[in-house]
mmCIF file of C-alpha atoms in Angstrom:
data_model
loop_
_atom_site.group_PDB
_atom_site.id
_atom_site.type_symbol
_atom_site.label_atom_id
_atom_site.label_comp_id
_atom_site.label_asym_id
_atom_site.label_seq_id
_atom_site.Cartn_x
_atom_site.Cartn_y
_atom_site.Cartn_z
ATOM 1 C CA MET Y 290 -49.872 -1.612 -22.769
ATOM 2 C CA HIS Y 291 -53.294 -2.442 -24.140
ATOM 3 C CA LEU Y 292 -54.196 -5.912 -25.357
ATOM 4 C CA GLN Y 293 -57.224 -6.858 -27.331
ATOM 5 C CA GLY Y 294 -58.563 -10.204 -26.230
ATOM 6 C CA PRO Y 295 -60.798 -12.543 -28.199
ATOM 7 C CA ASP Y 296 -63.799 -11.043 -26.479
ATOM 8 C CA ARG Y 297 -62.752 -7.646 -27.883
ATOM 9 C CA SER Y 298 -62.406 -6.177 -24.437
ATOM 10 C CA SER Y 299 -59.465 -4.024 -23.602
ATOM 11 C CA ARG Y 300 -57.193 -5.296 -20.819
ATOM 12 C CA ARG Y 301 -54.352 -3.427 -19.297
ATOM 13 C CA THR Y 302 -51.272 -5.324 -18.045
ATOM 14 C CA ASP Y 303 -49.032 -3.744 -15.479
ATOM 15 C CA THR Y 304 -45.328 -4.645 -15.630
ATOM 16 C CA SER Y 305 -44.311 -2.095 -13.004
ATOM 17 C CA GLY Y 306 -45.130 -4.555 -10.212
ATOM 18 C CA SER Y 307 -42.445 -6.968 -11.326
ATOM 19 C CA LEU Y 308 -39.920 -4.121 -11.638
ATOM 20 C CA VAL Y 309 -40.713 -2.984 -8.111
ATOM 21 C CA GLY Y 310 -40.146 -6.537 -6.902
ATOM 22 C CA TRP Y 311 -36.774 -6.693 -8.653
ATOM 23 C CA GLY Y 312 -35.827 -3.296 -7.237
ATOM 24 C CA ARG Y 313 -36.690 -4.361 -3.708
ATOM 25 C CA GLY Y 314 -34.737 -7.580 -4.117
ATOM 26 C CA LEU Y 315 -31.712 -5.702 -5.449
ATOM 27 C CA LEU Y 316 -31.889 -3.188 -2.612
ATOM 28 C CA ALA Y 317 -32.075 -5.971 -0.036
ATOM 29 C CA ALA Y 318 -29.072 -7.724 -1.605
ATOM 30 C CA LEU Y 319 -27.018 -4.506 -1.585
ATOM 31 C CA LEU Y 320 -27.867 -3.800 2.051
ATOM 32 C CA LEU Y 321 -26.929 -7.330 3.019
ATOM 33 C CA ALA Y 322 -23.627 -7.142 1.118
ATOM 34 C CA SER Y 323 -22.660 -3.756 2.558
ATOM 35 C CA SER Y 324 -23.365 -4.879 6.113
ATOM 36 C CA GLY Y 325 -21.059 -7.858 5.564
ATOM 37 C CA CYS Y 326 -18.139 -5.521 4.865
ATOM 38 C CA SER Y 327 -18.162 -4.274 8.436
ATOM 39 C CA PHE Y 328 -17.163 -7.759 9.583
ATOM 40 C CA ILE Y 329 -14.109 -7.747 7.288
ATOM 41 C CA VAL Y 330 -12.839 -4.175 7.820
ATOM 42 C CA ASP Y 331 -11.334 -3.404 11.208
ATOM 43 C CA SER Y 332 -13.112 -0.312 12.470
ATOM 44 C CA ASP Y 333 -10.722 0.079 15.418
ATOM 45 C CA ALA Y 334 -8.907 3.387 14.951
ATOM 46 C CA GLN Y 335 -5.867 2.227 16.934
ATOM 47 C CA GLN Y 336 -3.633 -0.089 14.906
ATOM 48 C CA CYS Y 337 -1.000 -0.635 17.593
ATOM 49 C CA ALA Y 338 -0.095 0.061 21.201
ATOM 50 C CA THR Y 339 3.599 -0.956 21.124
ATOM 51 C CA ASP Y 340 6.278 -1.496 18.470
ATOM 52 C CA GLU Y 341 5.760 -5.249 18.843
ATOM 53 C CA ASP Y 342 2.238 -4.870 17.409
ATOM 54 C CA CYS Y 343 3.788 -3.655 14.126
ATOM 55 C CA VAL Y 344 6.197 -6.586 13.598
ATOM 56 C CA ARG Y 345 3.756 -8.253 11.160
ATOM 57 C CA PHE Y 346 4.434 -5.479 8.611
ATOM 58 C CA GLY Y 347 8.190 -6.225 8.400
ATOM 59 C CA SER Y 348 11.019 -3.693 7.853
ATOM 60 C CA TYR Y 349 11.015 -2.722 11.552
ATOM 61 C CA PRO Y 350 8.099 -0.244 11.696
ATOM 62 C CA VAL Y 351 7.394 1.626 14.925
ATOM 63 C CA CYS Y 352 4.128 2.483 16.662
ATOM 64 C CA LYS Y 353 3.410 6.218 16.732
ATOM 65 C CA GLU Y 354 0.098 7.557 18.011
ATOM 66 C CA GLY Y 355 -1.618 4.212 17.450
ATOM 67 C CA LEU Y 356 -0.396 3.730 13.864
ATOM 68 C CA CYS Y 357 2.448 1.616 12.484
ATOM 69 C CA VAL Y 358 4.847 3.845 10.538
ATOM 70 C CA PRO Y 359 8.145 3.045 8.767
ATOM 71 C CA SER Y 360 11.202 3.476 10.978
ATOM 72 C CA GLY Y 361 13.685 3.928 8.159
ATOM 73 C CA LEU Y 362 15.876 1.151 9.585
ATOM 74 C CA GLY Y 363 17.652 -1.125 7.170
ATOM 75 C CA PRO Y 364 18.921 -2.961 5.285
ATOM 76 C CA PRO Y 365 16.429 -5.863 5.270
ATOM 77 C CA GLY Y 366 17.557 -8.635 7.620
ATOM 78 C CA CYS Y 367 19.736 -6.342 9.726
ATOM 79 C CA PHE Y 368 20.294 -6.916 13.447
ATOM 80 C CA LYS Y 369 18.067 -4.774 15.655
ATOM 81 C CA GLY Y 370 18.888 -4.811 19.324
ATOM 82 C CA GLU Y 371 21.746 -4.547 21.779
ATOM 83 C CA VAL Y 372 25.006 -5.543 20.065
ATOM 84 C CA SER Y 373 27.071 -8.245 21.788
ATOM 85 C CA THR Y 374 29.157 -9.801 18.974
ATOM 86 C CA GLU Y 375 31.238 -8.511 16.088
ATOM 87 C CA GLU Y 376 28.830 -10.067 13.561
ATOM 88 C CA GLN Y 377 25.892 -8.255 15.158
ATOM 89 C CA TYR Y 378 27.879 -5.033 15.047
ATOM 90 C CA ARG Y 379 28.601 -5.465 11.321
ATOM 91 C CA ASN Y 380 24.944 -6.248 10.596
ATOM 92 C CA GLN Y 381 23.388 -3.657 12.881
ATOM 93 C CA CYS Y 382 20.343 -1.749 11.575
ATOM 94 C CA THR Y 383 20.876 1.865 10.640
ATOM 95 C CA THR Y 384 19.115 4.756 8.973
ATOM 96 C CA ALA Y 385 22.225 5.509 6.898
ATOM 97 C CA GLN Y 386 21.838 5.533 3.126
ATOM 98 C CA CYS Y 387 24.256 4.883 0.292
ATOM 99 C CA ILE Y 388 24.267 7.881 -2.017
ATOM 100 C CA PRO Y 389 26.052 7.469 -5.349
ATOM 101 C CA PHE Y 390 28.787 9.995 -6.029
ATOM 102 C CA ASP Y 391 29.812 10.828 -9.579
ATOM 103 C CA ASN Y 392 33.471 11.831 -9.398
ATOM 104 C CA CYS Y 393 33.677 12.056 -13.202
ATOM 105 C CA ALA Y 394 31.061 14.788 -13.304
ATOM 106 C CA ARG Y 395 32.650 16.623 -10.386
ATOM 107 C CA LEU Y 396 36.134 16.662 -11.933
ATOM 108 C CA GLY Y 397 35.020 16.829 -15.556
ATOM 109 C CA LEU Y 398 37.559 14.185 -16.610
ATOM 110 C CA CYS Y 399 35.257 11.485 -17.961
ATOM 111 C CA ASN Y 400 33.532 13.381 -20.737
ATOM 112 C CA GLY Y 401 35.281 11.520 -23.549
ATOM 113 C CA ALA Y 402 37.901 14.205 -24.118
ATOM 114 C CA ALA Y 403 41.589 13.499 -23.854
ATOM 115 C CA LEU Y 404 43.208 13.596 -20.450
ATOM 116 C CA PRO Y 405 45.318 16.628 -19.638
ATOM 117 C CA PRO Y 406 48.994 16.255 -20.490
ATOM 118 C CA LEU Y 407 51.305 14.766 -17.912
ATOM 119 C CA VAL Y 408 53.599 17.051 -16.024
ATOM 120 C CA PRO Y 409 57.069 16.771 -17.613
ATOM 121 C CA LYS Y 410 59.927 15.458 -15.513
ATOM 122 C CA PRO Y 411 62.130 18.210 -14.098
#
């Protein structure tokens, strides 16, 4: 940019110096911020050594190859351990699942049509 001063001499102003300063400041701030993330993120590749290390995740996960993985045990709040009472037996954890069964669809009797006629008395 050229400016004409009162003495009619041409002066050149350089704004690139201030941009370089801002760029360096921004770069320094980004480097500082990214180095701070390493203090927050756990860089240890092994999450657990035993099943007890995974308790904090809830739902009874197990430790496999250094990682906590879901065990599939349920329902939530079930009893996990050696059973010694009837209540513990009734509330014992399991991997069983409830699967809905549609008897109407299987038999074809609930489609809104009339029921088949009753068998007459002999």
